[in-house]
Amino acid sequence: MGMAMETEEESATEQEQEMIELGNLSYHVVESIFSKIPLKSLVQLKIVSKTWRNSITNIRIFYPPTTSTGLIFFLKHNSYQESIFLKLHDQPQKKLSQFCTLHSSSTHNFPYLIDSCNGLLLYASLNNEFWNYHISSPVLDQYVTLPLSHHILRPACSSLVFDGWNHEFQIICFFWEEVDFDAQMMNCIVFSSELWNWRESQLRILNSELLLQDGFLRGQCYSSSVFSGEKLYWIWSLCLLVYDSKGEFFTLFPLPRNHSGKKSRKGVYSQLLWEAAGLIQFCDPVKSGFFIWSFRGKSNNFDLWRLNHFIRLNDLINDQDIRLSMGNSIKPCAFNKDLQVLYLHVMPHTIVSCSFETREFVQVWSYCHARGEAEDCWICKIHPFVFTSVDLLAFNKLRPLDY
């Protein structure tokens, strides 16, 4: 009897202590507050105390984070192209059906997917000897073809700029072989949906001497761009290239060195940029895994980058629920900041996720699993995609849409 009373007193004391730690707020109020905090911040708050950890764990179960950002896969079959759109979900437990759902898929004749930005897609095709770009709003099933752009003999890197709010988009194409080092200028063309034409310009490029460093290859500009805070970011060989859309100029910054002291350029196709917490993140592959850095944007090169994470591939390969071997080619393809999940493309047809919250790997999607059979096709591009309705008629009412 004495022990029972002692246990009840201890339990009451613990509950009283929990109430004090939570500011004497009712659980419903605490639940409401925590449910509105982004996942990354919630994970950090778990270390405050046992009470906070237990409360946040319970809230994570009943209020899983949601996201409007999914993935688009650009697949090439023998006779046609296909775009597959996946919606992504929280991954509190390892159950395949919870991680994503197929939103839609469509076949089309656009041979190249170039970029994705806030609900719009940029495709490209060849028209005789010139590039033709096409803007698509998949949620509303709209697309429009733009005027012919540059000649195919002028190699360029092209990106879509759309902030998701203003009724205007731009396409930026810079010509990596057309740099005037003495004048610190680079040729580019810019398409404006407001004027509905292409404008060729010579724009200033700061720190252009970095293009002359050993090992820099101008044609190495394969990764997807990121548009954030009125700036456009690319990985350009050994550098980060930043375009200021307001000032209309470029700036080059050196990419970080990994802990081996050597720059990892073998995985140039596998490098990835994304934005999280207002900072640009850079994923750099090495043989044993991925270094993840955040770009600080200071003028002093020692303050440019900060190492945030290192993801070991052995943890993925040794996972019993994911059948992989060292022979598989694995590269990062997208990051979802709402779910705090990095998505990896395991060649040829599988997507695996790595949770920054739990450090667990999960197989999210497989083409063979989804279609029930293997098919002679390959995934050419994977981009994040925001599921939002963007009406192309609002950009330029004088331009007819293509259906």
mmCIF file of C-alpha atoms in Angstrom:
data_model
loop_
_atom_site.group_PDB
_atom_site.id
_atom_site.type_symbol
_atom_site.label_atom_id
_atom_site.label_comp_id
_atom_site.label_asym_id
_atom_site.label_seq_id
_atom_site.Cartn_x
_atom_site.Cartn_y
_atom_site.Cartn_z
ATOM 1 C CA MET A 1 0.000 0.000 0.000
ATOM 2 C CA GLY A 2 2.864 2.308 0.899
ATOM 3 C CA MET A 3 4.605 1.593 -2.397
ATOM 4 C CA ALA A 4 1.410 2.264 -4.363
ATOM 5 C CA MET A 5 0.985 5.627 -2.660
ATOM 6 C CA GLU A 6 4.622 6.418 -3.332
ATOM 7 C CA THR A 7 4.195 5.609 -7.056
ATOM 8 C CA GLU A 8 1.094 7.787 -7.303
ATOM 9 C CA GLU A 9 2.945 10.654 -5.632
ATOM 10 C CA GLU A 10 5.908 10.269 -8.008
ATOM 11 C CA SER A 11 3.540 10.220 -10.993
ATOM 12 C CA ALA A 12 1.770 13.353 -9.754
ATOM 13 C CA THR A 13 5.136 15.040 -9.185
ATOM 14 C CA GLU A 14 6.264 14.153 -12.736
ATOM 15 C CA GLN A 15 3.034 15.520 -14.210
ATOM 16 C CA GLU A 16 3.413 18.689 -12.151
ATOM 17 C CA GLN A 17 7.011 19.050 -13.326
ATOM 18 C CA GLU A 18 5.920 18.548 -16.942
ATOM 19 C CA MET A 19 3.292 21.278 -16.567
ATOM 20 C CA ILE A 20 5.913 23.654 -15.151
ATOM 21 C CA GLU A 21 8.334 22.864 -18.023
ATOM 22 C CA LEU A 22 5.587 23.551 -20.526
ATOM 23 C CA GLY A 23 4.699 26.878 -18.901
ATOM 24 C CA ASN A 24 1.596 25.542 -17.128
ATOM 25 C CA LEU A 25 -0.139 25.394 -20.494
ATOM 26 C CA SER A 26 -2.739 22.766 -21.214
ATOM 27 C CA TYR A 27 -1.712 19.900 -23.472
ATOM 28 C CA HIS A 28 -4.097 21.113 -26.197
ATOM 29 C CA VAL A 29 -2.384 24.536 -26.257
ATOM 30 C CA VAL A 30 1.083 22.920 -26.312
ATOM 31 C CA GLU A 31 -0.083 20.596 -29.081
ATOM 32 C CA SER A 32 -1.368 23.554 -31.111
ATOM 33 C CA ILE A 33 1.926 25.450 -30.713
ATOM 34 C CA PHE A 34 4.222 22.535 -31.540
ATOM 35 C CA SER A 35 2.108 21.489 -34.537
ATOM 36 C CA LYS A 36 2.863 24.841 -36.204
ATOM 37 C CA ILE A 37 6.658 24.616 -35.816
ATOM 38 C CA PRO A 38 8.657 23.376 -38.873
ATOM 39 C CA LEU A 39 10.011 19.848 -38.588
ATOM 40 C CA LYS A 40 13.680 20.891 -38.546
ATOM 41 C CA SER A 41 13.101 23.162 -35.537
ATOM 42 C CA LEU A 42 10.987 20.516 -33.775
ATOM 43 C CA VAL A 43 13.817 17.993 -34.040
ATOM 44 C CA GLN A 44 16.212 20.511 -32.480
ATOM 45 C CA LEU A 45 13.759 21.238 -29.634
ATOM 46 C CA LYS A 46 13.733 17.558 -28.582
ATOM 47 C CA ILE A 47 17.028 18.032 -26.752
ATOM 48 C CA VAL A 48 15.559 20.646 -24.363
ATOM 49 C CA SER A 49 14.275 18.030 -21.910
ATOM 50 C CA LYS A 50 12.653 14.629 -21.614
ATOM 51 C CA THR A 51 9.256 16.327 -21.310
ATOM 52 C CA TRP A 52 9.724 18.254 -24.531
ATOM 53 C CA ARG A 53 11.016 15.156 -26.335
ATOM 54 C CA ASN A 54 7.998 13.080 -25.294
ATOM 55 C CA SER A 55 5.551 15.856 -26.204
ATOM 56 C CA ILE A 56 7.122 16.426 -29.624
ATOM 57 C CA THR A 57 7.258 12.673 -30.332
ATOM 58 C CA ASN A 58 3.538 12.350 -29.636
ATOM 59 C CA ILE A 59 2.718 15.377 -31.778
ATOM 60 C CA ARG A 60 4.805 13.975 -34.662
ATOM 61 C CA ILE A 61 2.543 10.902 -34.641
ATOM 62 C CA PHE A 62 -0.765 12.775 -34.649
ATOM 63 C CA TYR A 63 0.338 15.790 -36.744
ATOM 64 C CA PRO A 64 2.727 14.489 -39.422
ATOM 65 C CA PRO A 65 4.311 17.214 -41.581
ATOM 66 C CA THR A 66 2.823 17.734 -45.025
ATOM 67 C CA THR A 67 4.313 19.157 -48.176
ATOM 68 C CA SER A 68 3.101 20.543 -51.485
ATOM 69 C CA THR A 69 6.415 19.685 -53.136
ATOM 70 C CA GLY A 70 6.760 16.341 -54.888
ATOM 71 C CA LEU A 71 8.965 14.892 -57.606
ATOM 72 C CA ILE A 72 8.821 14.784 -61.376
ATOM 73 C CA PHE A 73 10.580 11.963 -63.251
ATOM 74 C CA PHE A 74 11.376 12.468 -66.914
ATOM 75 C CA LEU A 75 11.488 9.020 -68.546
ATOM 76 C CA LYS A 76 12.562 8.157 -72.068
ATOM 77 C CA HIS A 77 11.006 5.098 -73.649
ATOM 78 C CA ASN A 78 11.907 3.666 -77.027
ATOM 79 C CA SER A 79 9.326 5.719 -78.917
ATOM 80 C CA TYR A 80 8.100 8.446 -76.554
ATOM 81 C CA GLN A 81 8.813 10.527 -73.437
ATOM 82 C CA GLU A 82 6.877 10.393 -70.181
ATOM 83 C CA SER A 83 6.635 12.707 -67.169
ATOM 84 C CA ILE A 84 5.637 11.042 -63.885
ATOM 85 C CA PHE A 85 4.549 13.153 -60.894
ATOM 86 C CA LEU A 86 4.789 11.800 -57.341
ATOM 87 C CA LYS A 87 3.360 13.309 -54.172
ATOM 88 C CA LEU A 88 5.537 12.779 -51.093
ATOM 89 C CA HIS A 89 4.514 11.919 -47.526
ATOM 90 C CA ASP A 90 6.071 11.773 -44.075
ATOM 91 C CA GLN A 91 7.998 8.595 -43.247
ATOM 92 C CA PRO A 92 7.584 7.865 -39.525
ATOM 93 C CA GLN A 93 7.681 4.109 -40.099
ATOM 94 C CA LYS A 94 9.023 1.803 -42.774
ATOM 95 C CA LYS A 95 5.884 1.057 -44.770
ATOM 96 C CA LEU A 96 6.334 1.517 -48.495
ATOM 97 C CA SER A 97 2.773 2.640 -49.230
ATOM 98 C CA GLN A 98 3.073 5.693 -46.941
ATOM 99 C CA PHE A 99 5.996 7.437 -48.577
ATOM 100 C CA CYS A 100 4.577 8.582 -51.903
ATOM 101 C CA THR A 101 1.546 8.375 -54.140
ATOM 102 C CA LEU A 102 1.360 8.614 -57.903
ATOM 103 C CA HIS A 103 -0.328 11.913 -58.762
ATOM 104 C CA SER A 104 -0.335 11.620 -62.545
ATOM 105 C CA SER A 105 1.685 10.719 -65.605
ATOM 106 C CA SER A 106 1.618 12.055 -69.125
ATOM 107 C CA THR A 107 3.246 11.215 -72.425
ATOM 108 C CA HIS A 108 4.461 13.970 -74.744
ATOM 109 C CA ASN A 109 6.852 14.774 -77.570
ATOM 110 C CA PHE A 110 9.195 17.136 -75.715
ATOM 111 C CA PRO A 111 12.610 15.431 -75.898
ATOM 112 C CA TYR A 112 14.228 17.359 -73.012
ATOM 113 C CA LEU A 113 13.169 18.427 -69.527
ATOM 114 C CA ILE A 114 15.353 21.393 -68.565
ATOM 115 C CA ASP A 115 14.071 22.829 -65.288
ATOM 116 C CA SER A 116 11.309 23.022 -62.674
ATOM 117 C CA CYS A 117 10.414 26.123 -60.683
ATOM 118 C CA ASN A 118 7.413 26.726 -58.372
ATOM 119 C CA GLY A 119 4.809 24.805 -60.360
ATOM 120 C CA LEU A 120 6.142 25.457 -63.865
ATOM 121 C CA LEU A 121 8.294 23.203 -66.045
ATOM 122 C CA LEU A 122 10.722 24.148 -68.787
ATOM 123 C CA TYR A 123 10.995 21.725 -71.718
ATOM 124 C CA ALA A 124 13.096 22.050 -74.863
ATOM 125 C CA SER A 125 13.071 20.753 -78.413
ATOM 126 C CA LEU A 126 15.030 21.347 -81.601
ATOM 127 C CA ASN A 127 13.573 23.337 -84.482
ATOM 128 C CA ASN A 128 15.961 22.968 -87.402
ATOM 129 C CA GLU A 129 19.180 24.397 -85.933
ATOM 130 C CA PHE A 130 17.663 26.407 -83.090
ATOM 131 C CA TRP A 131 16.445 25.587 -79.605
ATOM 132 C CA ASN A 132 12.740 25.929 -78.913
ATOM 133 C CA TYR A 133 11.603 26.214 -75.281
ATOM 134 C CA HIS A 134 8.182 25.286 -73.901
ATOM 135 C CA ILE A 135 6.617 26.274 -70.573
ATOM 136 C CA SER A 136 4.225 23.794 -68.953
ATOM 137 C CA SER A 137 1.766 24.154 -66.075
ATOM 138 C CA PRO A 138 1.049 20.462 -65.375
ATOM 139 C CA VAL A 139 -1.610 20.945 -62.685
ATOM 140 C CA LEU A 140 -3.802 22.893 -65.150
ATOM 141 C CA ASP A 141 -2.593 20.851 -68.140
ATOM 142 C CA GLN A 142 -1.420 23.966 -70.007
ATOM 143 C CA TYR A 143 1.683 24.653 -72.024
ATOM 144 C CA VAL A 144 2.919 27.380 -74.317
ATOM 145 C CA THR A 145 5.707 27.433 -76.895
ATOM 146 C CA LEU A 146 8.135 30.358 -76.790
ATOM 147 C CA PRO A 147 9.798 32.090 -79.758
ATOM 148 C CA LEU A 148 12.915 30.431 -81.149
ATOM 149 C CA SER A 149 16.010 31.108 -79.057
ATOM 150 C CA HIS A 150 19.714 30.438 -79.705
ATOM 151 C CA HIS A 151 21.555 28.364 -82.286
ATOM 152 C CA ILE A 152 22.562 24.832 -81.319
ATOM 153 C CA LEU A 153 26.243 25.685 -81.965
ATOM 154 C CA ARG A 154 26.178 28.109 -79.023
ATOM 155 C CA PRO A 155 26.299 25.774 -75.987
ATOM 156 C CA ALA A 156 24.347 27.250 -73.095
ATOM 157 C CA CYS A 157 23.006 26.466 -69.641
ATOM 158 C CA SER A 158 19.306 27.385 -69.353
ATOM 159 C CA SER A 159 17.124 27.879 -66.278
ATOM 160 C CA LEU A 160 13.598 28.961 -65.404
ATOM 161 C CA VAL A 161 12.938 31.850 -62.981
ATOM 162 C CA PHE A 162 9.482 32.070 -61.389
ATOM 163 C CA ASP A 163 8.846 33.171 -57.803
ATOM 164 C CA GLY A 164 5.343 31.674 -57.639
ATOM 165 C CA TRP A 165 3.658 35.023 -56.921
ATOM 166 C CA ASN A 166 4.177 37.534 -59.722
ATOM 167 C CA HIS A 167 2.561 36.921 -63.097
ATOM 168 C CA GLU A 168 5.914 36.871 -64.858
ATOM 169 C CA PHE A 169 8.591 34.305 -65.554
ATOM 170 C CA GLN A 170 12.025 34.512 -67.124
ATOM 171 C CA ILE A 171 14.414 32.102 -68.776
ATOM 172 C CA ILE A 172 18.127 32.727 -68.316
ATOM 173 C CA CYS A 173 20.604 31.163 -70.762
ATOM 174 C CA PHE A 174 24.315 31.830 -70.290
ATOM 175 C CA PHE A 175 26.879 30.817 -72.914
ATOM 176 C CA TRP A 176 29.781 29.195 -71.095
ATOM 177 C CA GLU A 177 32.207 29.538 -74.029
ATOM 178 C CA GLU A 178 31.530 33.265 -74.476
ATOM 179 C CA VAL A 179 33.378 34.929 -71.598
ATOM 180 C CA ASP A 180 35.488 38.102 -71.921
ATOM 181 C CA PHE A 181 38.011 37.770 -69.090
ATOM 182 C CA ASP A 182 39.530 41.224 -69.545
ATOM 183 C CA ALA A 183 36.160 42.961 -69.319
ATOM 184 C CA GLN A 184 34.714 40.389 -66.855
ATOM 185 C CA MET A 185 31.641 39.935 -69.050
ATOM 186 C CA MET A 186 29.666 36.881 -70.209
ATOM 187 C CA ASN A 187 27.150 36.603 -73.037
ATOM 188 C CA CYS A 188 23.636 35.471 -72.183
ATOM 189 C CA ILE A 189 20.057 35.758 -73.405
ATOM 190 C CA VAL A 190 17.007 36.420 -71.235
ATOM 191 C CA PHE A 191 13.381 35.704 -72.090
ATOM 192 C CA SER A 192 10.718 37.817 -70.386
ATOM 193 C CA SER A 193 7.089 36.688 -70.352
ATOM 194 C CA GLU A 194 6.061 40.331 -69.926
ATOM 195 C CA LEU A 195 7.723 41.449 -73.190
ATOM 196 C CA TRP A 196 7.430 38.010 -74.805
ATOM 197 C CA ASN A 197 10.816 38.182 -76.493
ATOM 198 C CA TRP A 198 14.452 37.228 -76.078
ATOM 199 C CA ARG A 199 17.034 39.868 -75.182
ATOM 200 C CA GLU A 200 20.737 39.240 -75.752
ATOM 201 C CA SER A 201 23.084 40.883 -73.271
ATOM 202 C CA GLN A 202 26.637 40.977 -72.006
ATOM 203 C CA LEU A 203 26.448 40.763 -68.222
ATOM 204 C CA ARG A 204 29.202 41.280 -65.698
ATOM 205 C CA ILE A 205 30.685 38.177 -64.046
ATOM 206 C CA LEU A 206 32.559 38.829 -60.804
ATOM 207 C CA ASN A 207 35.508 36.627 -59.779
ATOM 208 C CA SER A 208 35.806 35.391 -63.379
ATOM 209 C CA GLU A 209 39.461 34.478 -62.697
ATOM 210 C CA LEU A 210 38.118 31.311 -61.040
ATOM 211 C CA LEU A 211 37.302 30.026 -64.539
ATOM 212 C CA LEU A 212 41.057 29.824 -65.209
ATOM 213 C CA GLN A 213 41.910 27.545 -62.264
ATOM 214 C CA ASP A 214 43.322 24.079 -62.913
ATOM 215 C CA GLY A 215 40.654 21.453 -63.520
ATOM 216 C CA PHE A 216 37.844 23.875 -64.378
ATOM 217 C CA LEU A 217 35.779 22.598 -67.315
ATOM 218 C CA ARG A 218 33.339 25.132 -68.716
ATOM 219 C CA GLY A 219 31.011 22.495 -70.135
ATOM 220 C CA GLN A 220 30.407 20.950 -66.690
ATOM 221 C CA CYS A 221 27.092 22.533 -65.784
ATOM 222 C CA TYR A 222 24.727 19.573 -65.467
ATOM 223 C CA SER A 223 22.957 19.966 -62.117
ATOM 224 C CA SER A 224 19.585 21.611 -61.626
ATOM 225 C CA SER A 225 19.551 25.297 -60.742
ATOM 226 C CA VAL A 226 17.913 26.734 -57.617
ATOM 227 C CA PHE A 227 16.001 30.030 -57.506
ATOM 228 C CA SER A 228 15.827 31.632 -54.060
ATOM 229 C CA GLY A 229 15.644 35.222 -52.812
ATOM 230 C CA GLU A 230 15.748 36.781 -56.316
ATOM 231 C CA LYS A 231 18.959 34.863 -57.065
ATOM 232 C CA LEU A 232 19.636 31.889 -59.313
ATOM 233 C CA TYR A 233 22.289 29.320 -58.346
ATOM 234 C CA TRP A 234 24.151 26.769 -60.495
ATOM 235 C CA ILE A 235 26.999 24.324 -59.929
ATOM 236 C CA TRP A 236 29.524 25.198 -62.626
ATOM 237 C CA SER A 237 32.434 22.745 -62.546
ATOM 238 C CA LEU A 238 34.551 23.781 -59.513
ATOM 239 C CA CYS A 239 32.402 26.814 -58.675
ATOM 240 C CA LEU A 240 29.011 28.054 -57.530
ATOM 241 C CA LEU A 241 27.606 30.537 -60.054
ATOM 242 C CA VAL A 242 25.085 33.066 -58.714
ATOM 243 C CA TYR A 243 22.891 35.302 -60.881
ATOM 244 C CA ASP A 244 21.360 38.384 -59.260
ATOM 245 C CA SER A 245 18.064 38.912 -61.105
ATOM 246 C CA LYS A 246 17.619 42.461 -59.782
ATOM 247 C CA GLY A 247 21.125 43.730 -60.481
ATOM 248 C CA GLU A 248 21.555 41.502 -63.573
ATOM 249 C CA PHE A 249 25.098 40.296 -62.890
ATOM 250 C CA PHE A 250 26.866 37.000 -62.116
ATOM 251 C CA THR A 251 29.247 36.092 -59.279
ATOM 252 C CA LEU A 252 31.484 33.016 -58.997
ATOM 253 C CA PHE A 253 32.381 31.384 -55.674
ATOM 254 C CA PRO A 254 34.686 28.379 -55.098
ATOM 255 C CA LEU A 255 32.976 25.175 -54.010
ATOM 256 C CA PRO A 256 34.035 23.698 -50.651
ATOM 257 C CA ARG A 257 36.704 21.090 -50.096
ATOM 258 C CA ASN A 258 35.759 17.826 -48.434
ATOM 259 C CA HIS A 259 37.605 16.464 -45.406
ATOM 260 C CA SER A 260 40.078 14.524 -47.514
ATOM 261 C CA GLY A 261 41.443 17.875 -48.651
ATOM 262 C CA LYS A 262 40.658 17.065 -52.283
ATOM 263 C CA LYS A 263 37.785 18.370 -54.336
ATOM 264 C CA SER A 264 35.488 15.584 -55.428
ATOM 265 C CA ARG A 265 34.899 16.051 -59.141
ATOM 266 C CA LYS A 266 34.333 12.391 -60.068
ATOM 267 C CA GLY A 267 30.706 12.748 -59.100
ATOM 268 C CA VAL A 268 30.069 15.975 -60.974
ATOM 269 C CA TYR A 269 26.827 14.520 -62.348
ATOM 270 C CA SER A 270 25.766 13.706 -58.784
ATOM 271 C CA GLN A 271 26.238 17.101 -57.153
ATOM 272 C CA LEU A 272 23.066 18.826 -56.026
ATOM 273 C CA LEU A 273 21.844 22.212 -54.789
ATOM 274 C CA TRP A 274 18.723 23.046 -52.790
ATOM 275 C CA GLU A 275 17.421 25.755 -50.481
ATOM 276 C CA ALA A 276 16.564 25.195 -46.814
ATOM 277 C CA ALA A 277 16.116 27.680 -43.951
ATOM 278 C CA GLY A 278 17.013 30.515 -46.310
ATOM 279 C CA LEU A 279 20.423 29.026 -47.159
ATOM 280 C CA ILE A 280 21.658 27.244 -50.280
ATOM 281 C CA GLN A 281 22.739 23.673 -49.541
ATOM 282 C CA PHE A 282 25.381 21.831 -51.570
ATOM 283 C CA CYS A 283 25.625 18.037 -51.684
ATOM 284 C CA ASP A 284 29.068 16.788 -52.731
ATOM 285 C CA PRO A 285 29.577 13.025 -53.316
ATOM 286 C CA VAL A 286 32.668 11.085 -52.305
ATOM 287 C CA LYS A 287 33.337 7.377 -52.497
ATOM 288 C CA SER A 288 31.958 6.642 -49.027
ATOM 289 C CA GLY A 289 28.972 8.986 -49.003
ATOM 290 C CA PHE A 290 27.799 12.595 -49.326
ATOM 291 C CA PHE A 291 29.046 15.799 -47.700
ATOM 292 C CA ILE A 292 26.310 18.412 -47.253
ATOM 293 C CA TRP A 293 27.397 22.044 -46.935
ATOM 294 C CA SER A 294 25.475 25.300 -46.458
ATOM 295 C CA PHE A 295 26.482 28.419 -48.389
ATOM 296 C CA ARG A 296 27.032 31.368 -46.066
ATOM 297 C CA GLY A 297 27.685 33.956 -48.801
ATOM 298 C CA LYS A 298 30.424 35.889 -46.990
ATOM 299 C CA SER A 299 33.159 37.736 -48.854
ATOM 300 C CA ASN A 300 35.888 35.859 -46.950
ATOM 301 C CA ASN A 301 36.396 32.463 -48.598
ATOM 302 C CA PHE A 302 36.893 30.802 -45.190
ATOM 303 C CA ASP A 303 33.341 31.783 -44.241
ATOM 304 C CA LEU A 304 31.682 30.744 -47.502
ATOM 305 C CA TRP A 305 30.688 27.204 -46.538
ATOM 306 C CA ARG A 306 29.775 25.290 -43.391
ATOM 307 C CA LEU A 307 29.646 21.497 -43.180
ATOM 308 C CA ASN A 308 26.251 20.305 -41.894
ATOM 309 C CA HIS A 309 26.022 16.552 -42.488
ATOM 310 C CA PHE A 310 27.838 13.522 -43.788
ATOM 311 C CA ILE A 311 25.708 10.631 -45.067
ATOM 312 C CA ARG A 312 27.458 7.258 -45.171
ATOM 313 C CA LEU A 313 26.532 4.969 -48.029
ATOM 314 C CA ASN A 314 27.395 1.916 -45.914
ATOM 315 C CA ASP A 315 24.313 2.666 -43.799
ATOM 316 C CA LEU A 316 22.203 2.462 -46.964
ATOM 317 C CA ILE A 317 23.902 -0.627 -48.382
ATOM 318 C CA ASN A 318 23.635 -2.503 -45.058
ATOM 319 C CA ASP A 319 19.931 -1.693 -44.614
ATOM 320 C CA GLN A 320 18.067 -5.016 -44.558
ATOM 321 C CA ASP A 321 14.931 -3.539 -46.144
ATOM 322 C CA ILE A 322 16.785 -2.137 -49.162
ATOM 323 C CA ARG A 323 18.552 -4.596 -51.419
ATOM 324 C CA LEU A 324 21.588 -2.789 -52.789
ATOM 325 C CA SER A 325 25.215 -3.541 -53.362
ATOM 326 C CA MET A 326 28.340 -1.464 -53.831
ATOM 327 C CA GLY A 327 27.883 -1.887 -57.574
ATOM 328 C CA ASN A 328 24.768 0.289 -57.623
ATOM 329 C CA SER A 329 25.213 3.840 -58.878
ATOM 330 C CA ILE A 330 23.630 6.191 -56.312
ATOM 331 C CA LYS A 331 23.212 9.933 -56.617
ATOM 332 C CA PRO A 332 21.174 12.596 -54.789
ATOM 333 C CA CYS A 333 18.251 13.932 -56.821
ATOM 334 C CA ALA A 334 16.092 16.162 -54.561
ATOM 335 C CA PHE A 335 15.598 17.441 -51.022
ATOM 336 C CA ASN A 336 12.269 18.156 -49.322
ATOM 337 C CA LYS A 337 12.679 20.764 -46.576
ATOM 338 C CA ASP A 338 9.145 20.231 -45.193
ATOM 339 C CA LEU A 339 9.838 16.556 -44.517
ATOM 340 C CA GLN A 340 13.613 16.964 -43.977
ATOM 341 C CA VAL A 341 14.280 14.134 -46.420
ATOM 342 C CA LEU A 342 17.009 13.733 -49.047
ATOM 343 C CA TYR A 343 15.994 11.590 -52.042
ATOM 344 C CA LEU A 344 18.560 9.392 -53.790
ATOM 345 C CA HIS A 345 18.323 7.921 -57.273
ATOM 346 C CA VAL A 346 19.564 4.329 -57.301
ATOM 347 C CA MET A 347 20.201 3.421 -60.905
ATOM 348 C CA PRO A 348 18.329 2.602 -62.958
ATOM 349 C CA HIS A 349 14.730 2.906 -61.640
ATOM 350 C CA THR A 350 14.647 3.172 -57.829
ATOM 351 C CA ILE A 351 14.238 6.125 -55.436
ATOM 352 C CA VAL A 352 15.451 5.866 -51.826
ATOM 353 C CA SER A 353 14.973 8.481 -49.110
ATOM 354 C CA CYS A 354 17.231 9.459 -46.223
ATOM 355 C CA SER A 355 15.503 11.172 -43.287
ATOM 356 C CA PHE A 356 17.551 13.883 -41.573
ATOM 357 C CA GLU A 357 15.314 13.361 -38.528
ATOM 358 C CA THR A 358 15.674 9.603 -38.014
ATOM 359 C CA ARG A 359 18.779 8.901 -40.168
ATOM 360 C CA GLU A 360 16.867 5.999 -41.712
ATOM 361 C CA PHE A 361 16.890 4.962 -45.366
ATOM 362 C CA VAL A 362 13.651 3.895 -47.025
ATOM 363 C CA GLN A 363 12.842 2.682 -50.524
ATOM 364 C CA VAL A 364 10.229 5.145 -51.739
ATOM 365 C CA TRP A 365 9.484 4.220 -55.329
ATOM 366 C CA SER A 366 10.576 1.851 -58.063
ATOM 367 C CA TYR A 367 9.501 1.935 -61.682
ATOM 368 C CA CYS A 368 9.424 -1.869 -61.845
ATOM 369 C CA HIS A 369 7.399 -2.061 -58.616
ATOM 370 C CA ALA A 370 4.936 0.609 -59.795
ATOM 371 C CA ARG A 371 4.412 -0.847 -63.273
ATOM 372 C CA GLY A 372 4.691 -4.473 -62.261
ATOM 373 C CA GLU A 373 7.359 -5.266 -64.825
ATOM 374 C CA ALA A 374 10.729 -4.114 -66.086
ATOM 375 C CA GLU A 375 10.682 -1.996 -69.216
ATOM 376 C CA ASP A 376 13.320 -0.710 -71.593
ATOM 377 C CA CYS A 377 13.332 2.911 -70.412
ATOM 378 C CA TRP A 378 15.527 5.153 -68.321
ATOM 379 C CA ILE A 379 15.069 8.103 -65.977
ATOM 380 C CA CYS A 380 16.812 11.056 -67.603
ATOM 381 C CA LYS A 381 15.941 13.797 -65.127
ATOM 382 C CA ILE A 382 14.479 14.121 -61.624
ATOM 383 C CA HIS A 383 13.352 17.499 -60.292
ATOM 384 C CA PRO A 384 11.374 18.711 -57.291
ATOM 385 C CA PHE A 385 7.914 19.881 -58.342
ATOM 386 C CA VAL A 386 5.482 22.142 -56.490
ATOM 387 C CA PHE A 387 1.855 21.047 -56.918
ATOM 388 C CA THR A 388 0.235 24.438 -57.431
ATOM 389 C CA SER A 389 -2.128 25.829 -60.065
ATOM 390 C CA VAL A 390 -0.286 28.312 -62.266
ATOM 391 C CA ASP A 391 -2.480 29.805 -64.984
ATOM 392 C CA LEU A 392 -0.320 30.556 -68.016
ATOM 393 C CA LEU A 393 -3.048 32.861 -69.364
ATOM 394 C CA ALA A 394 -2.192 35.304 -66.566
ATOM 395 C CA PHE A 395 1.332 35.827 -67.890
ATOM 396 C CA ASN A 396 0.538 37.176 -71.323
ATOM 397 C CA LYS A 397 -3.086 37.270 -72.423
ATOM 398 C CA LEU A 398 -2.064 37.992 -75.998
ATOM 399 C CA ARG A 399 -0.373 34.609 -76.332
ATOM 400 C CA PRO A 400 -2.584 31.594 -77.181
ATOM 401 C CA LEU A 401 -1.996 28.406 -75.227
ATOM 402 C CA ASP A 402 -1.066 25.142 -76.890
ATOM 403 C CA TYR A 403 -3.119 22.084 -75.961
#
